[in-house]
mmCIF file of C-alpha atoms and ligand atoms in Angstrom:
data_model
loop_
_atom_site.group_PDB
_atom_site.id
_atom_site.type_symbol
_atom_site.label_atom_id
_atom_site.label_comp_id
_atom_site.label_asym_id
_atom_site.label_seq_id
_atom_site.Cartn_x
_atom_site.Cartn_y
_atom_site.Cartn_z
ATOM 1 C CA MET A 11 -14.779 -5.855 -27.943
ATOM 2 C CA THR A 12 -17.290 -7.217 -29.216
ATOM 3 C CA GLY A 13 -20.203 -5.917 -26.288
ATOM 4 C CA ARG A 14 -21.461 -9.250 -25.386
ATOM 5 C CA ILE A 15 -20.704 -8.941 -21.780
ATOM 6 C CA LYS A 16 -21.992 -5.113 -21.530
ATOM 7 C CA ASP A 17 -25.302 -7.244 -23.627
ATOM 8 C CA ASN A 18 -24.839 -9.564 -20.227
ATOM 9 C CA LEU A 19 -24.480 -6.593 -17.623
ATOM 10 C CA LYS A 20 -27.393 -4.781 -19.811
ATOM 11 C CA GLU A 21 -29.637 -8.537 -19.190
ATOM 12 C CA VAL A 22 -29.344 -8.868 -15.356
ATOM 13 C CA LEU A 23 -28.954 -5.640 -14.797
ATOM 14 C CA GLU A 24 -32.861 -5.367 -15.371
ATOM 15 C CA LYS A 25 -33.328 -8.673 -14.164
ATOM 16 C CA ILE A 26 -32.281 -7.643 -10.755
ATOM 17 C CA ASN A 27 -34.056 -4.802 -10.939
ATOM 18 C CA ILE A 28 -37.917 -6.300 -11.522
ATOM 19 C CA ALA A 29 -37.100 -9.154 -9.621
ATOM 20 C CA ALA A 30 -36.004 -6.017 -6.096
ATOM 21 C CA THR A 31 -39.323 -4.607 -7.946
ATOM 22 C CA ASN A 32 -41.521 -7.641 -7.762
ATOM 23 C CA SER A 33 -41.033 -7.970 -4.065
ATOM 24 C CA GLY A 34 -41.158 -4.483 -2.832
ATOM 25 C CA ARG A 35 -37.648 -3.606 -2.510
ATOM 26 C CA SER A 36 -35.891 -0.641 -4.510
ATOM 27 C CA THR A 37 -33.391 -1.738 -6.957
ATOM 28 C CA ASN A 38 -30.444 0.226 -5.222
ATOM 29 C CA SER A 39 -30.932 -2.271 -2.294
ATOM 30 C CA VAL A 40 -29.526 -5.076 -4.063
ATOM 31 C CA GLN A 41 -25.502 -5.307 -4.519
ATOM 32 C CA LEU A 42 -24.254 -6.894 -7.457
ATOM 33 C CA VAL A 43 -20.946 -8.489 -7.856
ATOM 34 C CA VAL A 44 -19.583 -9.574 -10.720
ATOM 35 C CA VAL A 45 -17.806 -12.768 -9.995
ATOM 36 C CA THR A 46 -14.670 -13.126 -12.394
ATOM 37 C CA LYS A 47 -12.796 -15.704 -10.816
ATOM 38 C CA LYS A 48 -10.969 -18.047 -14.248
ATOM 39 C CA GLN A 49 -11.242 -15.401 -16.889
ATOM 40 C CA SER A 50 -9.288 -13.540 -19.253
ATOM 41 C CA VAL A 51 -7.882 -9.481 -17.958
ATOM 42 C CA GLN A 52 -9.814 -8.792 -21.625
ATOM 43 C CA ASN A 53 -12.987 -10.740 -20.611
ATOM 44 C CA ILE A 54 -12.576 -7.968 -16.747
ATOM 45 C CA PHE A 55 -11.055 -5.002 -18.374
ATOM 46 C CA GLU A 56 -14.911 -5.169 -21.135
ATOM 47 C CA VAL A 57 -16.671 -5.933 -17.696
ATOM 48 C CA ILE A 58 -15.515 -2.691 -15.352
ATOM 49 C CA ALA A 59 -15.393 -0.556 -18.894
ATOM 50 C CA ALA A 60 -19.443 -1.881 -19.521
ATOM 51 C CA GLY A 61 -20.095 0.092 -15.316
ATOM 52 C CA ALA A 62 -19.172 -3.209 -12.974
ATOM 53 C CA ASN A 63 -17.638 -1.911 -10.352
ATOM 54 C CA VAL A 64 -17.204 -5.040 -7.414
ATOM 55 C CA LEU A 65 -15.993 -7.618 -8.681
ATOM 56 C CA GLY A 66 -16.067 -10.631 -6.813
ATOM 57 C CA GLU A 67 -12.890 -13.085 -7.098
ATOM 58 C CA ASN A 68 -12.362 -16.648 -4.899
ATOM 59 C CA TYR A 69 -8.321 -17.528 -5.279
ATOM 60 C CA PRO A 70 -6.544 -14.741 -3.967
ATOM 61 C CA GLU A 71 -3.128 -15.220 -6.396
ATOM 62 C CA GLU A 72 -5.069 -15.344 -9.225
ATOM 63 C CA THR A 73 -6.428 -12.018 -8.033
ATOM 64 C CA HIS A 74 -2.826 -10.443 -7.629
ATOM 65 C CA SER A 75 -1.556 -11.316 -11.119
ATOM 66 C CA LYS A 76 -4.805 -10.048 -12.685
ATOM 67 C CA ALA A 77 -4.083 -6.659 -10.489
ATOM 68 C CA ASN A 78 -0.938 -6.177 -11.870
ATOM 69 C CA GLU A 79 -2.417 -6.090 -15.439
ATOM 70 C CA LEU A 80 -5.223 -3.603 -15.162
ATOM 71 C CA ILE A 81 -2.710 -1.232 -12.932
ATOM 72 C CA ASP A 82 -3.386 1.382 -15.131
ATOM 73 C CA LEU A 83 -7.018 1.119 -15.765
ATOM 74 C CA ASN A 84 -8.412 4.608 -15.194
ATOM 75 C CA GLN A 85 -11.733 3.025 -13.769
ATOM 76 C CA ASN A 86 -13.351 3.106 -10.370
ATOM 77 C CA TYR A 87 -13.148 -0.969 -8.860
ATOM 78 C CA VAL A 88 -13.128 -2.738 -5.678
ATOM 79 C CA TRP A 89 -12.808 -6.674 -5.552
ATOM 80 C CA HIS A 90 -14.201 -8.601 -3.094
ATOM 81 C CA MET A 91 -13.109 -12.086 -1.424
ATOM 82 C CA ILE A 92 -15.571 -14.749 -2.312
ATOM 83 C CA GLY A 93 -13.986 -18.404 -1.623
ATOM 84 C CA HIS A 94 -12.450 -19.989 1.911
ATOM 85 C CA LEU A 95 -9.020 -18.222 2.277
ATOM 86 C CA GLN A 96 -5.631 -20.010 3.708
ATOM 87 C CA SER A 97 -3.720 -18.064 5.354
ATOM 88 C CA ARG A 98 -0.783 -18.226 3.967
ATOM 89 C CA LYS A 99 -2.300 -16.234 1.642
ATOM 90 C CA ILE A 100 -3.706 -13.633 3.865
ATOM 91 C CA LYS A 101 -1.311 -10.820 2.835
ATOM 92 C CA TYR A 102 -3.704 -10.876 -0.835
ATOM 93 C CA ILE A 103 -6.193 -9.870 1.388
ATOM 94 C CA LEU A 104 -4.794 -7.051 2.604
ATOM 95 C CA GLU A 105 -2.506 -6.038 -0.429
ATOM 96 C CA HIS A 106 -6.407 -5.868 -2.978
ATOM 97 C CA PHE A 107 -9.524 -6.732 -0.806
ATOM 98 C CA SER A 108 -12.305 -4.539 0.408
ATOM 99 C CA MET A 109 -14.823 -6.653 1.716
ATOM 100 C CA ILE A 110 -14.560 -11.028 2.821
ATOM 101 C CA HIS A 111 -17.512 -12.281 1.818
ATOM 102 C CA SER A 112 -16.231 -15.947 2.892
ATOM 103 C CA ILE A 113 -15.114 -15.748 6.466
ATOM 104 C CA ASP A 114 -15.681 -19.610 7.732
ATOM 105 C CA GLY A 115 -14.375 -20.901 10.372
ATOM 106 C CA GLY A 116 -13.234 -18.911 13.953
ATOM 107 C CA GLU A 117 -8.916 -20.046 13.326
ATOM 108 C CA ILE A 118 -8.595 -16.673 9.946
ATOM 109 C CA ALA A 119 -11.094 -14.497 11.055
ATOM 110 C CA ARG A 120 -8.242 -14.399 14.771
ATOM 111 C CA GLU A 121 -5.835 -14.454 11.872
ATOM 112 C CA LEU A 122 -6.541 -11.471 9.354
ATOM 113 C CA GLY A 123 -7.468 -9.739 12.140
ATOM 114 C CA SER A 124 -4.857 -10.259 13.440
ATOM 115 C CA GLU A 125 -2.667 -9.136 10.391
ATOM 116 C CA LEU A 126 -5.698 -6.419 9.435
ATOM 117 C CA ALA A 127 -4.845 -4.615 13.501
ATOM 118 C CA GLU A 128 -1.035 -4.995 13.182
ATOM 119 C CA VAL A 129 -1.805 -3.266 9.651
ATOM 120 C CA GLY A 130 -4.371 -0.179 11.471
ATOM 121 C CA THR A 131 -6.937 -1.232 9.584
ATOM 122 C CA THR A 132 -10.289 -2.561 8.967
ATOM 123 C CA LEU A 133 -12.089 -5.035 6.642
ATOM 124 C CA PRO A 134 -16.131 -5.550 5.947
ATOM 125 C CA ALA A 135 -16.674 -9.181 5.971
ATOM 126 C CA LEU A 136 -19.862 -11.880 6.099
ATOM 127 C CA PHE A 137 -19.726 -15.375 8.329
ATOM 128 C CA GLU A 138 -20.029 -17.755 5.539
ATOM 129 C CA VAL A 139 -22.630 -20.499 6.136
ATOM 130 C CA ASN A 140 -22.554 -24.521 5.162
ATOM 131 C CA ILE A 141 -27.069 -24.570 5.131
ATOM 132 C CA SER A 142 -27.242 -27.313 3.309
ATOM 133 C CA GLY A 143 -24.972 -30.150 5.677
ATOM 134 C CA GLU A 144 -23.283 -30.193 2.364
ATOM 135 C CA GLU A 145 -19.710 -32.251 3.313
ATOM 136 C CA SER A 146 -18.777 -30.739 0.172
ATOM 137 C CA LYS A 147 -19.328 -26.885 1.122
ATOM 138 C CA HIS A 148 -17.632 -24.308 3.368
ATOM 139 C CA GLY A 149 -18.723 -22.089 6.959
ATOM 140 C CA PHE A 150 -20.500 -22.174 10.261
ATOM 141 C CA ALA A 151 -22.533 -25.643 10.129
ATOM 142 C CA SER A 152 -26.378 -24.006 10.708
ATOM 143 C CA TRP A 153 -28.365 -26.192 8.972
ATOM 144 C CA GLU A 154 -29.526 -26.868 12.110
ATOM 145 C CA GLU A 155 -31.941 -24.753 14.059
ATOM 146 C CA LYS A 156 -30.979 -26.169 17.298
ATOM 147 C CA ASN A 157 -27.931 -25.426 17.261
ATOM 148 C CA TRP A 158 -28.388 -21.319 16.521
ATOM 149 C CA PRO A 159 -27.958 -19.525 19.626
ATOM 150 C CA GLU A 160 -25.248 -22.015 20.138
ATOM 151 C CA LEU A 161 -23.282 -20.439 16.655
ATOM 152 C CA VAL A 162 -24.797 -17.100 17.274
ATOM 153 C CA ASP A 163 -22.928 -16.976 20.382
ATOM 154 C CA GLN A 164 -20.382 -18.416 18.356
ATOM 155 C CA PHE A 165 -20.264 -15.543 15.134
ATOM 156 C CA LEU A 166 -20.181 -12.657 18.274
ATOM 157 C CA GLN A 167 -17.309 -13.938 19.914
ATOM 158 C CA ILE A 168 -15.466 -14.310 17.234
ATOM 159 C CA GLN A 169 -16.971 -9.979 16.624
ATOM 160 C CA ALA A 170 -15.509 -9.476 19.625
ATOM 161 C CA ALA A 171 -12.425 -11.247 19.356
ATOM 162 C CA SER A 172 -11.259 -9.369 15.786
ATOM 163 C CA PRO A 173 -12.595 -6.014 15.723
ATOM 164 C CA ALA A 174 -10.450 -4.674 13.016
ATOM 165 C CA LEU A 175 -13.072 -7.426 10.737
ATOM 166 C CA THR A 176 -16.448 -5.425 11.166
ATOM 167 C CA PHE A 177 -18.888 -8.222 10.589
ATOM 168 C CA LYS A 178 -21.998 -7.248 8.188
ATOM 169 C CA GLY A 179 -24.218 -10.183 7.587
ATOM 170 C CA LEU A 180 -23.562 -13.782 6.277
ATOM 171 C CA MET A 181 -23.176 -15.221 2.947
ATOM 172 C CA THR A 182 -24.355 -19.013 1.385
ATOM 173 C CA MET A 183 -24.068 -20.567 -1.352
ATOM 174 C CA PRO A 184 -27.095 -23.682 -1.340
ATOM 175 C CA PRO A 185 -26.858 -27.076 -3.419
ATOM 176 C CA PHE A 186 -25.243 -27.409 -6.741
ATOM 177 C CA SER A 187 -29.346 -27.030 -9.597
ATOM 178 C CA GLU A 188 -29.679 -26.493 -12.997
ATOM 179 C CA ASN A 189 -33.223 -24.965 -11.209
ATOM 180 C CA GLY A 190 -33.200 -21.817 -8.761
ATOM 181 C CA GLU A 191 -35.686 -22.382 -7.822
ATOM 182 C CA ASP A 192 -34.397 -25.625 -5.691
ATOM 183 C CA SER A 193 -32.389 -23.031 -3.971
ATOM 184 C CA ARG A 194 -35.292 -21.254 -2.393
ATOM 185 C CA PRO A 195 -35.142 -23.262 1.068
ATOM 186 C CA TYR A 196 -31.761 -22.868 1.266
ATOM 187 C CA PHE A 197 -32.200 -18.995 0.966
ATOM 188 C CA VAL A 198 -35.204 -18.631 3.409
ATOM 189 C CA ARG A 199 -33.380 -20.840 5.808
ATOM 190 C CA CYS A 200 -30.315 -17.946 5.777
ATOM 191 C CA ARG A 201 -32.827 -15.645 6.307
ATOM 192 C CA LYS A 202 -35.081 -17.063 9.122
ATOM 193 C CA LEU A 203 -30.787 -16.993 10.533
ATOM 194 C CA LEU A 204 -30.273 -13.854 9.984
ATOM 195 C CA GLU A 205 -32.641 -13.598 11.678
ATOM 196 C CA PHE A 206 -32.176 -14.965 14.327
ATOM 197 C CA TYR A 207 -28.633 -13.349 14.945
ATOM 198 C CA GLN A 208 -30.553 -9.455 15.035
ATOM 199 C CA LYS A 209 -33.125 -11.219 17.665
ATOM 200 C CA ARG A 210 -30.620 -12.470 19.623
ATOM 201 C CA SER A 211 -27.500 -9.988 19.543
ATOM 202 C CA GLY A 212 -30.007 -6.867 19.652
ATOM 203 C CA ASP A 213 -27.999 -5.814 16.118
ATOM 204 C CA ASN A 214 -29.725 -4.871 13.315
ATOM 205 C CA SER A 215 -26.900 -3.396 11.593
ATOM 206 C CA PHE A 216 -26.100 -6.738 10.946
ATOM 207 C CA CYS A 217 -27.966 -7.133 7.757
ATOM 208 C CA GLN A 218 -26.472 -8.275 4.664
ATOM 209 C CA LEU A 219 -27.511 -11.583 2.971
ATOM 210 C CA SER A 220 -24.779 -12.245 0.339
ATOM 211 C CA MET A 221 -26.638 -15.211 -1.754
ATOM 212 C CA GLY A 222 -28.151 -16.015 -5.424
ATOM 213 C CA THR A 223 -25.300 -17.079 -8.162
ATOM 214 C CA SER A 224 -25.969 -17.089 -12.071
ATOM 215 C CA LEU A 225 -28.769 -19.637 -11.630
ATOM 216 C CA ASP A 226 -30.834 -18.159 -8.685
ATOM 217 C CA TYR A 227 -30.226 -14.758 -7.867
ATOM 218 C CA GLU A 228 -33.828 -14.069 -8.880
ATOM 219 C CA VAL A 229 -35.242 -16.277 -6.414
ATOM 220 C CA ALA A 230 -32.560 -14.897 -3.250
ATOM 221 C CA ILE A 231 -33.985 -11.631 -4.164
ATOM 222 C CA THR A 232 -37.119 -12.249 -3.618
ATOM 223 C CA GLU A 233 -35.757 -14.240 -0.199
ATOM 224 C CA GLY A 234 -34.108 -11.085 0.382
ATOM 225 C CA ALA A 235 -30.126 -10.956 -0.592
ATOM 226 C CA THR A 236 -28.868 -7.900 -0.017
ATOM 227 C CA CYS A 237 -25.967 -9.193 -2.546
ATOM 228 C CA VAL A 238 -25.524 -11.418 -5.386
ATOM 229 C CA ARG A 239 -22.487 -13.417 -6.956
ATOM 230 C CA ILE A 240 -23.034 -13.831 -10.587
ATOM 231 C CA GLY A 241 -19.932 -14.837 -13.124
ATOM 232 C CA GLU A 242 -20.957 -16.290 -16.063
ATOM 233 C CA ALA A 243 -24.239 -15.350 -15.988
ATOM 234 C CA ILE A 244 -21.949 -12.170 -16.988
ATOM 235 C CA MET A 245 -18.303 -12.899 -17.756
ATOM 236 C CA GLY A 246 -19.626 -16.014 -19.704
ATOM 237 C CA LYS A 247 -17.820 -19.456 -19.189
ATOM 238 C CA ARG A 248 -14.906 -19.857 -16.980
ATOM 239 C CA ILE A 249 -11.861 -21.531 -18.617
ATOM 240 C CA TYR A 250 -10.069 -24.150 -16.511
HETATM 241 C C1 PLP B 304 -18.135 -19.095 -8.993
HETATM 242 C C2 PLP B 304 -18.743 -19.044 -7.808
HETATM 243 C C3 PLP B 304 -20.285 -17.309 -8.120
HETATM 244 C C4 PLP B 304 -20.716 -17.318 -9.144
HETATM 245 O O1 PLP B 304 -21.150 -18.583 -9.962
HETATM 246 P P1 PLP B 304 -21.739 -17.764 -11.414
HETATM 247 O O2 PLP B 304 -22.380 -19.712 -10.962
HETATM 248 O O3 PLP B 304 -21.144 -17.978 -12.902
HETATM 249 O O4 PLP B 304 -22.705 -17.144 -11.244
HETATM 250 C C5 PLP B 304 -20.432 -17.392 -6.626
HETATM 251 N N1 PLP B 304 -20.467 -17.206 -5.160
HETATM 252 C C6 PLP B 304 -19.527 -18.124 -5.290
HETATM 253 C C7 PLP B 304 -18.460 -18.431 -4.085
HETATM 254 C C8 PLP B 304 -18.493 -18.793 -6.006
HETATM 255 O O5 PLP B 304 -17.561 -19.429 -6.135
#
């Protein structure tokens, strides 16, 4: 071990602390998900040893093979699914994941919800929203505020149809930019959508905002993120 990942983790945690404090929030109101997709098992081993306990993954099959290699690790950690889910991968969600951030359609919610119900378990979940209108993005269309009433009603219907998924809030991914400030308007819009949901539904326990990555997590925290998903700033470059 070179200690690089440990140092990166420490630095990121400090920056999270500063961003939270500067916006009048407590550090533990922000959860860190360390994104480990396309990272070696050795690197994952290192970050767990350094104290990371929530790991984010995009490809359930990849997680499945890594989990087999990490099986003897005497450490507590959980996996969160943050990527687009295909129905045929649902079995891996049940096997390995403790939360899903990326429910991006009614059909996948129904399928996952019914499989969870079948085995008698529940899973915390977030609705992934496409807040920018970029065509390449997954997530519920939510860039036009005039459509929000309908969208929230759709969310409520999905929840009612799949009680095994316990929906806690929203996840979003703004358009790529090297400059974190460029993400701010999208984070603001996502927070507004969360507030709109709370008002319309009367449900204030729907309160999580998963937003912010390596390039913009400090901005996300100042705009209300309760969860940041950080990969390369901690783990180094991914190998594709
Ligand atoms: C890969 C990924 C991240 C992490 O991105 P970094 O730039 O490595 O911090 C966060 N969220 C999602 C949905 C991702 O796919």
